[in-house]
């Protein structure tokens, strides 16, 4: 659930933010937002050497750029591990000749993930893949075992056997590691601003003070969504 929320939020809001962030000076006229991401950011972020590419950006856009690069990297390692797990699941003899409609659907989902994983190129598809895998797996770790059917429990057992629950936990940890680096970037950014500019960033700095003390990771992820709104003007 955490993963799902996370990917959904950062993907859609990053799109909104970037599509409207004029200082990037990307030509997105005539493109829909998905295409903006694939054609421009994939070039920028896809092969980016962060320090080099970020140099031409304003300090504020550097902050966004840093964030998107971090999300790209977190997503990349997530889908790579998810593909490994999927591979094991699809080769698990216990699940193979299965008449259960639920298990069939689950395997169909995993197969679709693998097919798309093997051919994806664009960064928006990378984010979709995170969504796709977490949509079909994460809810198994939030079950009420007493109410779950044997098929559901079987899927849950297999996912755990191949480390999908660890993957979710790792994703959370990665997010928290990102947050620590984000604080440093924020401090740097603040250091570059004049009194006048600091005033303009009041809303963002206020949000940061609200964001910092949040302990619950899921709530923290949800609150992070607001960061992208400061790029919407
Ligand atoms: C990235 O840029 C930095 C600073 O310009 C440079 O030192 C580093 O070698 C570059 N890395 C790659 C992989 O190009
Ligand atoms: C995927 O599995 C292979 C073989 O078990 C392993 O070498 C590789 O490191 C794994 N990759 C990831 C991202 O977990
Ligand atoms: C298959 O994927 C759909 C859409 O992501 C999801 O709603 C559904 O719960 C998944 N099915 C199973 C059995 O996991
Ligand atoms: C995953 O689930 C969310 C919420 O139910 C939905 O909006 C999103 O489109 C799904 N993503 C994929 C790739 O199926």
PDB file of C-alpha atoms and ligand atoms in Angstrom:
ATOM      1  CA  UNK A   1       0.000   0.000   0.000  1.00  0.00           C
ATOM      2  CA  UNK A   2       2.816   2.319   0.865  1.00  0.00           C
ATOM      3  CA  UNK A   3       4.540   1.584  -2.371  1.00  0.00           C
ATOM      4  CA  UNK A   4       1.373   2.067  -4.335  1.00  0.00           C
ATOM      5  CA  UNK A   5       0.658   5.412  -2.778  1.00  0.00           C
ATOM      6  CA  UNK A   6       4.178   6.512  -3.281  1.00  0.00           C
ATOM      7  CA  UNK A   7       4.491   5.683  -6.925  1.00  0.00           C
ATOM      8  CA  UNK A   8       1.080   6.991  -7.794  1.00  0.00           C
ATOM      9  CA  UNK A   9       1.703  10.285  -6.093  1.00  0.00           C
ATOM     10  CA  UNK A  10       5.152  10.996  -7.313  1.00  0.00           C
ATOM     11  CA  UNK A  11       4.375  10.002 -10.821  1.00  0.00           C
ATOM     12  CA  UNK A  12       1.309  12.121 -11.295  1.00  0.00           C
ATOM     13  CA  UNK A  13       2.572  15.089  -9.369  1.00  0.00           C
ATOM     14  CA  UNK A  14       5.976  15.069 -10.881  1.00  0.00           C
ATOM     15  CA  UNK A  15       4.203  15.270 -14.202  1.00  0.00           C
ATOM     16  CA  UNK A  16       2.074  18.176 -13.129  1.00  0.00           C
ATOM     17  CA  UNK A  17       5.073  19.911 -11.649  1.00  0.00           C
ATOM     18  CA  UNK A  18       7.329  19.469 -14.596  1.00  0.00           C
ATOM     19  CA  UNK A  19       4.771  20.148 -17.238  1.00  0.00           C
ATOM     20  CA  UNK A  20       4.251  23.545 -15.734  1.00  0.00           C
ATOM     21  CA  UNK A  21       7.737  24.405 -14.618  1.00  0.00           C
ATOM     22  CA  UNK A  22       8.643  26.937 -17.222  1.00  0.00           C
ATOM     23  CA  UNK A  23      12.148  27.440 -16.043  1.00  0.00           C
ATOM     24  CA  UNK A  24      13.084  24.056 -17.458  1.00  0.00           C
ATOM     25  CA  UNK A  25      12.437  25.554 -20.857  1.00  0.00           C
ATOM     26  CA  UNK A  26      11.512  22.238 -22.297  1.00  0.00           C
ATOM     27  CA  UNK A  27       9.357  22.448 -25.316  1.00  0.00           C
ATOM     28  CA  UNK A  28       6.316  20.528 -24.323  1.00  0.00           C
ATOM     29  CA  UNK A  29       3.793  22.342 -26.472  1.00  0.00           C
ATOM     30  CA  UNK A  30       1.620  19.906 -28.300  1.00  0.00           C
ATOM     31  CA  UNK A  31       2.670  16.973 -26.176  1.00  0.00           C
ATOM     32  CA  UNK A  32       0.608  15.361 -23.499  1.00  0.00           C
ATOM     33  CA  UNK A  33       2.188  15.042 -20.097  1.00  0.00           C
ATOM     34  CA  UNK A  34       3.260  11.448 -20.605  1.00  0.00           C
ATOM     35  CA  UNK A  35       5.125  12.411 -23.677  1.00  0.00           C
ATOM     36  CA  UNK A  36       6.720  15.293 -21.878  1.00  0.00           C
ATOM     37  CA  UNK A  37       8.147  12.862 -19.417  1.00  0.00           C
ATOM     38  CA  UNK A  38       9.297  10.352 -21.927  1.00  0.00           C
ATOM     39  CA  UNK A  39      10.779  12.661 -24.468  1.00  0.00           C
ATOM     40  CA  UNK A  40      12.412  15.287 -22.307  1.00  0.00           C
ATOM     41  CA  UNK A  41      12.995  13.935 -18.886  1.00  0.00           C
ATOM     42  CA  UNK A  42      14.046  10.567 -20.133  1.00  0.00           C
ATOM     43  CA  UNK A  43      16.779  12.400 -21.978  1.00  0.00           C
ATOM     44  CA  UNK A  44      17.594  14.581 -19.044  1.00  0.00           C
ATOM     45  CA  UNK A  45      17.169  12.085 -16.294  1.00  0.00           C
ATOM     46  CA  UNK A  46      17.531   8.827 -18.139  1.00  0.00           C
ATOM     47  CA  UNK A  47      21.241   9.160 -18.777  1.00  0.00           C
ATOM     48  CA  UNK A  48      21.939  11.961 -16.443  1.00  0.00           C
ATOM     49  CA  UNK A  49      25.102  12.654 -14.728  1.00  0.00           C
ATOM     50  CA  UNK A  50      23.369  14.613 -12.058  1.00  0.00           C
ATOM     51  CA  UNK A  51      26.062  17.138 -11.251  1.00  0.00           C
ATOM     52  CA  UNK A  52      26.684  18.021 -14.871  1.00  0.00           C
ATOM     53  CA  UNK A  53      23.116  18.266 -16.122  1.00  0.00           C
ATOM     54  CA  UNK A  54      21.870  20.061 -13.062  1.00  0.00           C
ATOM     55  CA  UNK A  55      24.360  22.878 -13.443  1.00  0.00           C
ATOM     56  CA  UNK A  56      22.329  24.785 -16.001  1.00  0.00           C
ATOM     57  CA  UNK A  57      19.199  24.711 -13.853  1.00  0.00           C
ATOM     58  CA  UNK A  58      18.093  27.284 -11.315  1.00  0.00           C
ATOM     59  CA  UNK A  59      18.646  26.241  -7.682  1.00  0.00           C
ATOM     60  CA  UNK A  60      14.953  25.547  -7.305  1.00  0.00           C
ATOM     61  CA  UNK A  61      14.861  23.305 -10.338  1.00  0.00           C
ATOM     62  CA  UNK A  62      18.014  21.577  -9.155  1.00  0.00           C
ATOM     63  CA  UNK A  63      16.059  20.548  -6.107  1.00  0.00           C
ATOM     64  CA  UNK A  64      13.302  19.049  -8.242  1.00  0.00           C
ATOM     65  CA  UNK A  65      15.862  17.425 -10.467  1.00  0.00           C
ATOM     66  CA  UNK A  66      17.616  15.855  -7.491  1.00  0.00           C
ATOM     67  CA  UNK A  67      14.261  14.508  -6.321  1.00  0.00           C
ATOM     68  CA  UNK A  68      13.336  13.006  -9.658  1.00  0.00           C
ATOM     69  CA  UNK A  69      16.742  11.387 -10.064  1.00  0.00           C
ATOM     70  CA  UNK A  70      16.331   9.825  -6.626  1.00  0.00           C
ATOM     71  CA  UNK A  71      12.867   8.527  -7.527  1.00  0.00           C
ATOM     72  CA  UNK A  72      14.204   7.131 -10.744  1.00  0.00           C
ATOM     73  CA  UNK A  73      16.921   5.243  -8.889  1.00  0.00           C
ATOM     74  CA  UNK A  74      14.598   3.938  -6.201  1.00  0.00           C
ATOM     75  CA  UNK A  75      12.145   2.798  -8.882  1.00  0.00           C
ATOM     76  CA  UNK A  76      14.864   1.182 -10.919  1.00  0.00           C
ATOM     77  CA  UNK A  77      16.125  -0.994  -8.099  1.00  0.00           C
ATOM     78  CA  UNK A  78      12.546  -1.808  -7.116  1.00  0.00           C
ATOM     79  CA  UNK A  79      11.531  -3.089 -10.543  1.00  0.00           C
ATOM     80  CA  UNK A  80      14.783  -5.004 -10.996  1.00  0.00           C
ATOM     81  CA  UNK A  81      14.179  -6.910  -7.792  1.00  0.00           C
ATOM     82  CA  UNK A  82      10.495  -7.284  -8.602  1.00  0.00           C
ATOM     83  CA  UNK A  83      11.467  -8.880 -11.899  1.00  0.00           C
ATOM     84  CA  UNK A  84      13.671 -11.388 -10.088  1.00  0.00           C
ATOM     85  CA  UNK A  85      10.861 -12.268  -7.735  1.00  0.00           C
ATOM     86  CA  UNK A  86       8.421 -12.536 -10.639  1.00  0.00           C
ATOM     87  CA  UNK A  87      10.778 -14.851 -12.440  1.00  0.00           C
ATOM     88  CA  UNK A  88      10.861 -17.174  -9.425  1.00  0.00           C
ATOM     89  CA  UNK A  89       7.098 -17.041  -9.043  1.00  0.00           C
ATOM     90  CA  UNK A  90       6.474 -17.902 -12.677  1.00  0.00           C
ATOM     91  CA  UNK A  91       8.829 -20.868 -12.371  1.00  0.00           C
ATOM     92  CA  UNK A  92       7.340 -22.161  -9.163  1.00  0.00           C
ATOM     93  CA  UNK A  93       5.911 -25.602  -9.870  1.00  0.00           C
ATOM     94  CA  UNK A  94       3.414 -25.290  -7.065  1.00  0.00           C
ATOM     95  CA  UNK A  95       1.666 -22.461  -8.846  1.00  0.00           C
ATOM     96  CA  UNK A  96       2.008 -23.620 -12.409  1.00  0.00           C
ATOM     97  CA  UNK A  97      -0.891 -25.901 -13.355  1.00  0.00           C
ATOM     98  CA  UNK A  98      -3.449 -23.960 -11.421  1.00  0.00           C
ATOM     99  CA  UNK A  99      -7.219 -23.990 -11.735  1.00  0.00           C
ATOM    100  CA  UNK A 100      -7.876 -21.325  -9.167  1.00  0.00           C
ATOM    101  CA  UNK A 101      -9.210 -18.203 -10.896  1.00  0.00           C
ATOM    102  CA  UNK A 102      -7.463 -16.018  -8.342  1.00  0.00           C
ATOM    103  CA  UNK A 103      -4.080 -17.622  -8.830  1.00  0.00           C
ATOM    104  CA  UNK A 104      -4.570 -17.515 -12.589  1.00  0.00           C
ATOM    105  CA  UNK A 105      -5.279 -13.800 -12.413  1.00  0.00           C
ATOM    106  CA  UNK A 106      -2.298 -13.255 -10.151  1.00  0.00           C
ATOM    107  CA  UNK A 107      -0.021 -15.096 -12.573  1.00  0.00           C
ATOM    108  CA  UNK A 108      -1.491 -13.144 -15.448  1.00  0.00           C
ATOM    109  CA  UNK A 109      -0.655  -9.901 -13.642  1.00  0.00           C
ATOM    110  CA  UNK A 110       2.878 -11.053 -12.940  1.00  0.00           C
ATOM    111  CA  UNK A 111       3.291 -12.153 -16.550  1.00  0.00           C
ATOM    112  CA  UNK A 112       2.133  -8.764 -17.776  1.00  0.00           C
ATOM    113  CA  UNK A 113       4.608  -7.077 -15.449  1.00  0.00           C
ATOM    114  CA  UNK A 114       7.437  -9.225 -16.821  1.00  0.00           C
ATOM    115  CA  UNK A 115       6.495  -8.605 -20.432  1.00  0.00           C
ATOM    116  CA  UNK A 116       6.419  -4.867 -19.921  1.00  0.00           C
ATOM    117  CA  UNK A 117       9.567  -4.933 -17.788  1.00  0.00           C
ATOM    118  CA  UNK A 118      11.507  -6.681 -20.513  1.00  0.00           C
ATOM    119  CA  UNK A 119      10.727  -4.082 -23.118  1.00  0.00           C
ATOM    120  CA  UNK A 120      10.372  -0.802 -21.267  1.00  0.00           C
ATOM    121  CA  UNK A 121      12.546   2.128 -22.275  1.00  0.00           C
ATOM    122  CA  UNK A 122      10.941   5.309 -21.061  1.00  0.00           C
ATOM    123  CA  UNK A 123      10.973   6.655 -17.563  1.00  0.00           C
ATOM    124  CA  UNK A 124       7.194   6.985 -17.359  1.00  0.00           C
ATOM    125  CA  UNK A 125       6.916   3.266 -18.033  1.00  0.00           C
ATOM    126  CA  UNK A 126       9.434   2.672 -15.247  1.00  0.00           C
ATOM    127  CA  UNK A 127       7.059   4.417 -12.857  1.00  0.00           C
ATOM    128  CA  UNK A 128       4.119   2.457 -14.284  1.00  0.00           C
ATOM    129  CA  UNK A 129       6.005  -0.753 -13.620  1.00  0.00           C
ATOM    130  CA  UNK A 130       6.415   0.131  -9.955  1.00  0.00           C
ATOM    131  CA  UNK A 131       2.691   0.721  -9.848  1.00  0.00           C
ATOM    132  CA  UNK A 132       1.857  -2.433 -11.714  1.00  0.00           C
ATOM    133  CA  UNK A 133       3.921  -4.713  -9.496  1.00  0.00           C
ATOM    134  CA  UNK A 134       2.905  -3.103  -6.223  1.00  0.00           C
ATOM    135  CA  UNK A 135      -0.780  -3.085  -7.247  1.00  0.00           C
ATOM    136  CA  UNK A 136      -0.725  -6.840  -7.592  1.00  0.00           C
ATOM    137  CA  UNK A 137       1.475  -7.729  -4.604  1.00  0.00           C
ATOM    138  CA  UNK A 138       1.498  -5.223  -1.742  1.00  0.00           C
ATOM    139  CA  UNK A 139      -2.044  -5.847  -0.553  1.00  0.00           C
ATOM    140  CA  UNK A 140      -1.158  -9.471   0.286  1.00  0.00           C
ATOM    141  CA  UNK A 141       0.919  -8.211   3.193  1.00  0.00           C
ATOM    142  CA  UNK A 142      -1.990  -6.416   4.768  1.00  0.00           C
ATOM    143  CA  UNK A 143      -4.414  -9.314   4.970  1.00  0.00           C
ATOM    144  CA  UNK A 144      -6.448 -10.469   7.836  1.00  0.00           C
ATOM    145  CA  UNK A 145      -5.238 -14.086   7.769  1.00  0.00           C
ATOM    146  CA  UNK A 146      -8.371 -15.308   9.531  1.00  0.00           C
ATOM    147  CA  UNK A 147     -10.562 -14.037   6.693  1.00  0.00           C
ATOM    148  CA  UNK A 148      -8.306 -14.889   3.772  1.00  0.00           C
ATOM    149  CA  UNK A 149      -8.994 -17.806   1.429  1.00  0.00           C
ATOM    150  CA  UNK A 150      -6.459 -20.620   0.973  1.00  0.00           C
ATOM    151  CA  UNK A 151      -5.564 -19.270  -2.495  1.00  0.00           C
ATOM    152  CA  UNK A 152      -4.829 -15.849  -1.096  1.00  0.00           C
ATOM    153  CA  UNK A 153      -2.704 -17.366   1.641  1.00  0.00           C
ATOM    154  CA  UNK A 154      -0.897 -19.456  -0.925  1.00  0.00           C
ATOM    155  CA  UNK A 155       0.011 -16.365  -2.958  1.00  0.00           C
ATOM    156  CA  UNK A 156       1.086 -14.547   0.181  1.00  0.00           C
ATOM    157  CA  UNK A 157       3.341 -17.462   1.166  1.00  0.00           C
ATOM    158  CA  UNK A 158       5.004 -17.502  -2.230  1.00  0.00           C
ATOM    159  CA  UNK A 159       5.533 -13.763  -2.289  1.00  0.00           C
ATOM    160  CA  UNK A 160       7.174 -13.955   1.106  1.00  0.00           C
ATOM    161  CA  UNK A 161       9.220 -16.958   0.101  1.00  0.00           C
ATOM    162  CA  UNK A 162      10.766 -14.967  -2.740  1.00  0.00           C
ATOM    163  CA  UNK A 163      11.221 -11.789  -0.728  1.00  0.00           C
ATOM    164  CA  UNK A 164       8.461  -9.510  -1.944  1.00  0.00           C
ATOM    165  CA  UNK A 165       7.677  -8.343   1.598  1.00  0.00           C
ATOM    166  CA  UNK A 166      11.352  -7.465   2.078  1.00  0.00           C
ATOM    167  CA  UNK A 167      11.205  -5.551  -1.166  1.00  0.00           C
ATOM    168  CA  UNK A 168       8.373  -3.387   0.174  1.00  0.00           C
ATOM    169  CA  UNK A 169      10.261  -2.737   3.384  1.00  0.00           C
ATOM    170  CA  UNK A 170      13.384  -1.904   1.425  1.00  0.00           C
ATOM    171  CA  UNK A 171      11.435   0.567  -0.672  1.00  0.00           C
ATOM    172  CA  UNK A 172      10.324   2.356   2.473  1.00  0.00           C
ATOM    173  CA  UNK A 173      13.859   2.428   3.798  1.00  0.00           C
ATOM    174  CA  UNK A 174      15.096   3.838   0.518  1.00  0.00           C
ATOM    175  CA  UNK A 175      12.499   6.547   0.728  1.00  0.00           C
ATOM    176  CA  UNK A 176      13.674   7.467   4.226  1.00  0.00           C
ATOM    177  CA  UNK A 177      17.296   7.536   3.073  1.00  0.00           C
ATOM    178  CA  UNK A 178      16.195   9.818   0.273  1.00  0.00           C
ATOM    179  CA  UNK A 179      14.484  12.075   2.807  1.00  0.00           C
ATOM    180  CA  UNK A 180      17.750  12.581   4.707  1.00  0.00           C
ATOM    181  CA  UNK A 181      19.503  13.639   1.546  1.00  0.00           C
ATOM    182  CA  UNK A 182      16.551  15.803   0.634  1.00  0.00           C
ATOM    183  CA  UNK A 183      16.971  17.737   3.910  1.00  0.00           C
ATOM    184  CA  UNK A 184      20.581  18.443   3.013  1.00  0.00           C
ATOM    185  CA  UNK A 185      19.565  19.655  -0.444  1.00  0.00           C
ATOM    186  CA  UNK A 186      16.923  21.862   1.122  1.00  0.00           C
ATOM    187  CA  UNK A 187      19.488  23.400   3.468  1.00  0.00           C
ATOM    188  CA  UNK A 188      21.764  24.093   0.538  1.00  0.00           C
ATOM    189  CA  UNK A 189      18.919  25.622  -1.385  1.00  0.00           C
ATOM    190  CA  UNK A 190      17.952  27.859   1.519  1.00  0.00           C
ATOM    191  CA  UNK A 191      21.566  28.960   1.813  1.00  0.00           C
ATOM    192  CA  UNK A 192      21.475  30.248  -1.749  1.00  0.00           C
ATOM    193  CA  UNK A 193      18.432  32.450  -1.292  1.00  0.00           C
ATOM    194  CA  UNK A 194      18.301  36.146  -0.528  1.00  0.00           C
ATOM    195  CA  UNK A 195      15.953  37.518   2.126  1.00  0.00           C
ATOM    196  CA  UNK A 196      13.530  38.427  -0.599  1.00  0.00           C
ATOM    197  CA  UNK A 197      13.603  34.964  -2.179  1.00  0.00           C
ATOM    198  CA  UNK A 198      13.278  33.302   1.213  1.00  0.00           C
ATOM    199  CA  UNK A 199      10.019  35.149   1.697  1.00  0.00           C
ATOM    200  CA  UNK A 200       8.735  33.817  -1.597  1.00  0.00           C
ATOM    201  CA  UNK A 201       9.564  30.286  -0.467  1.00  0.00           C
ATOM    202  CA  UNK A 202       7.717  30.664   2.825  1.00  0.00           C
ATOM    203  CA  UNK A 203       5.067  28.104   1.909  1.00  0.00           C
ATOM    204  CA  UNK A 204       7.627  25.488   0.956  1.00  0.00           C
ATOM    205  CA  UNK A 205       9.681  26.077   4.078  1.00  0.00           C
ATOM    206  CA  UNK A 206       6.590  25.879   6.207  1.00  0.00           C
ATOM    207  CA  UNK A 207       5.663  22.587   4.616  1.00  0.00           C
ATOM    208  CA  UNK A 208       9.178  21.302   5.367  1.00  0.00           C
ATOM    209  CA  UNK A 209       8.726  22.075   9.058  1.00  0.00           C
ATOM    210  CA  UNK A 210       5.488  20.105   9.028  1.00  0.00           C
ATOM    211  CA  UNK A 211       7.012  17.274   7.052  1.00  0.00           C
ATOM    212  CA  UNK A 212      10.077  16.745   9.242  1.00  0.00           C
ATOM    213  CA  UNK A 213       8.403  15.516  12.433  1.00  0.00           C
ATOM    214  CA  UNK A 214       6.111  13.008  10.682  1.00  0.00           C
ATOM    215  CA  UNK A 215       7.195   9.585  11.924  1.00  0.00           C
ATOM    216  CA  UNK A 216       4.874   7.244  10.061  1.00  0.00           C
ATOM    217  CA  UNK A 217       6.394   6.443   6.682  1.00  0.00           C
ATOM    218  CA  UNK A 218       3.149   6.198   4.808  1.00  0.00           C
ATOM    219  CA  UNK A 219       2.031   9.586   6.115  1.00  0.00           C
ATOM    220  CA  UNK A 220       5.413  10.990   5.219  1.00  0.00           C
ATOM    221  CA  UNK A 221       5.096   9.728   1.688  1.00  0.00           C
ATOM    222  CA  UNK A 222       1.653  11.243   1.360  1.00  0.00           C
ATOM    223  CA  UNK A 223       2.894  14.561   2.701  1.00  0.00           C
ATOM    224  CA  UNK A 224       5.740  14.554   0.213  1.00  0.00           C
ATOM    225  CA  UNK A 225       3.204  14.986  -2.533  1.00  0.00           C
ATOM    226  CA  UNK A 226       2.921  18.619  -1.467  1.00  0.00           C
ATOM    227  CA  UNK A 227       6.512  19.266  -2.448  1.00  0.00           C
ATOM    228  CA  UNK A 228       5.627  18.940  -6.117  1.00  0.00           C
ATOM    229  CA  UNK A 229       2.882  21.527  -5.745  1.00  0.00           C
ATOM    230  CA  UNK A 230       5.525  24.193  -5.219  1.00  0.00           C
ATOM    231  CA  UNK A 231       6.413  23.702  -8.839  1.00  0.00           C
ATOM    232  CA  UNK A 232       2.943  24.242 -10.153  1.00  0.00           C
ATOM    233  CA  UNK A 233       2.838  28.005 -10.599  1.00  0.00           C
TER     234      UNK A 233
HETATM  235  C1  LIG B   1      29.806  13.415 -13.848  1.00  0.00           C
HETATM  236  O1  LIG B   1      30.157  14.774 -13.683  1.00  0.00           O
HETATM  237  C2  LIG B   1      31.191  14.995 -12.717  1.00  0.00           C
HETATM  238  C3  LIG B   1      31.387  16.499 -12.558  1.00  0.00           C
HETATM  239  O2  LIG B   1      31.416  17.172 -13.794  1.00  0.00           O
HETATM  240  C4  LIG B   1      32.452  14.268 -13.185  1.00  0.00           C
HETATM  241  O3  LIG B   1      33.476  14.448 -12.214  1.00  0.00           O
HETATM  242  C5  LIG B   1      32.148  12.784 -13.333  1.00  0.00           C
HETATM  243  O4  LIG B   1      33.286  12.109 -13.830  1.00  0.00           O
HETATM  244  C6  LIG B   1      30.975  12.579 -14.277  1.00  0.00           C
HETATM  245  N1  LIG B   1      30.616  11.172 -14.304  1.00  0.00           N
HETATM  246  C7  LIG B   1      30.305  10.496 -15.424  1.00  0.00           C
HETATM  247  C8  LIG B   1      29.914   9.086 -15.251  1.00  0.00           C
HETATM  248  O5  LIG B   1      30.317  11.029 -16.526  1.00  0.00           O
HETATM  249  C1  LIG B   2      18.521 -11.168  -9.663  1.00  0.00           C
HETATM  250  O1  LIG B   2      18.892 -12.524  -9.530  1.00  0.00           O
HETATM  251  C2  LIG B   2      20.194 -12.811  -9.982  1.00  0.00           C
HETATM  252  C3  LIG B   2      20.392 -14.303  -9.914  1.00  0.00           C
HETATM  253  O2  LIG B   2      19.865 -14.845  -8.732  1.00  0.00           O
HETATM  254  C4  LIG B   2      21.203 -12.056  -9.111  1.00  0.00           C
HETATM  255  O3  LIG B   2      22.503 -12.302  -9.546  1.00  0.00           O
HETATM  256  C5  LIG B   2      20.899 -10.559  -9.213  1.00  0.00           C
HETATM  257  O4  LIG B   2      21.756  -9.830  -8.372  1.00  0.00           O
HETATM  258  C6  LIG B   2      19.464 -10.292  -8.845  1.00  0.00           C
HETATM  259  N1  LIG B   2      19.183  -8.885  -9.116  1.00  0.00           N
HETATM  260  C7  LIG B   2      18.536  -8.107  -8.259  1.00  0.00           C
HETATM  261  C8  LIG B   2      18.325  -6.691  -8.687  1.00  0.00           C
HETATM  262  O5  LIG B   2      18.125  -8.504  -7.182  1.00  0.00           O
HETATM  263  C1  LIG B   3      -4.263  -8.034 -10.675  1.00  0.00           C
HETATM  264  O1  LIG B   3      -4.035  -6.672 -10.952  1.00  0.00           O
HETATM  265  C2  LIG B   3      -5.155  -5.839 -10.709  1.00  0.00           C
HETATM  266  C3  LIG B   3      -4.860  -4.438 -11.233  1.00  0.00           C
HETATM  267  O2  LIG B   3      -3.594  -4.006 -10.834  1.00  0.00           O
HETATM  268  C4  LIG B   3      -5.454  -5.870  -9.221  1.00  0.00           C
HETATM  269  O3  LIG B   3      -6.545  -5.060  -8.922  1.00  0.00           O
HETATM  270  C5  LIG B   3      -5.756  -7.296  -8.815  1.00  0.00           C
HETATM  271  O4  LIG B   3      -5.963  -7.375  -7.409  1.00  0.00           O
HETATM  272  C6  LIG B   3      -4.618  -8.219  -9.203  1.00  0.00           C
HETATM  273  N1  LIG B   3      -5.020  -9.582  -8.967  1.00  0.00           N
HETATM  274  C7  LIG B   3      -4.423 -10.388  -8.083  1.00  0.00           C
HETATM  275  C8  LIG B   3      -5.014 -11.742  -7.960  1.00  0.00           C
HETATM  276  O5  LIG B   3      -3.460 -10.065  -7.401  1.00  0.00           O
HETATM  277  C1  LIG B   4      -2.621   0.895  -9.690  1.00  0.00           C
HETATM  278  O1  LIG B   4      -3.706   1.204  -8.832  1.00  0.00           O
HETATM  279  C2  LIG B   4      -4.049   2.585  -8.805  1.00  0.00           C
HETATM  280  C3  LIG B   4      -5.085   2.796  -7.736  1.00  0.00           C
HETATM  281  O2  LIG B   4      -6.021   1.745  -7.692  1.00  0.00           O
HETATM  282  C4  LIG B   4      -4.519   2.997 -10.199  1.00  0.00           C
HETATM  283  O3  LIG B   4      -4.843   4.350 -10.206  1.00  0.00           O
HETATM  284  C5  LIG B   4      -3.361   2.755 -11.170  1.00  0.00           C
HETATM  285  O4  LIG B   4      -3.767   3.082 -12.479  1.00  0.00           O
HETATM  286  C6  LIG B   4      -2.890   1.313 -11.117  1.00  0.00           C
HETATM  287  N1  LIG B   4      -1.697   1.218 -11.942  1.00  0.00           N
HETATM  288  C7  LIG B   4      -1.489   0.275 -12.846  1.00  0.00           C
HETATM  289  C8  LIG B   4      -0.232   0.385 -13.642  1.00  0.00           C
HETATM  290  O5  LIG B   4      -2.272  -0.643 -13.039  1.00  0.00           O
END
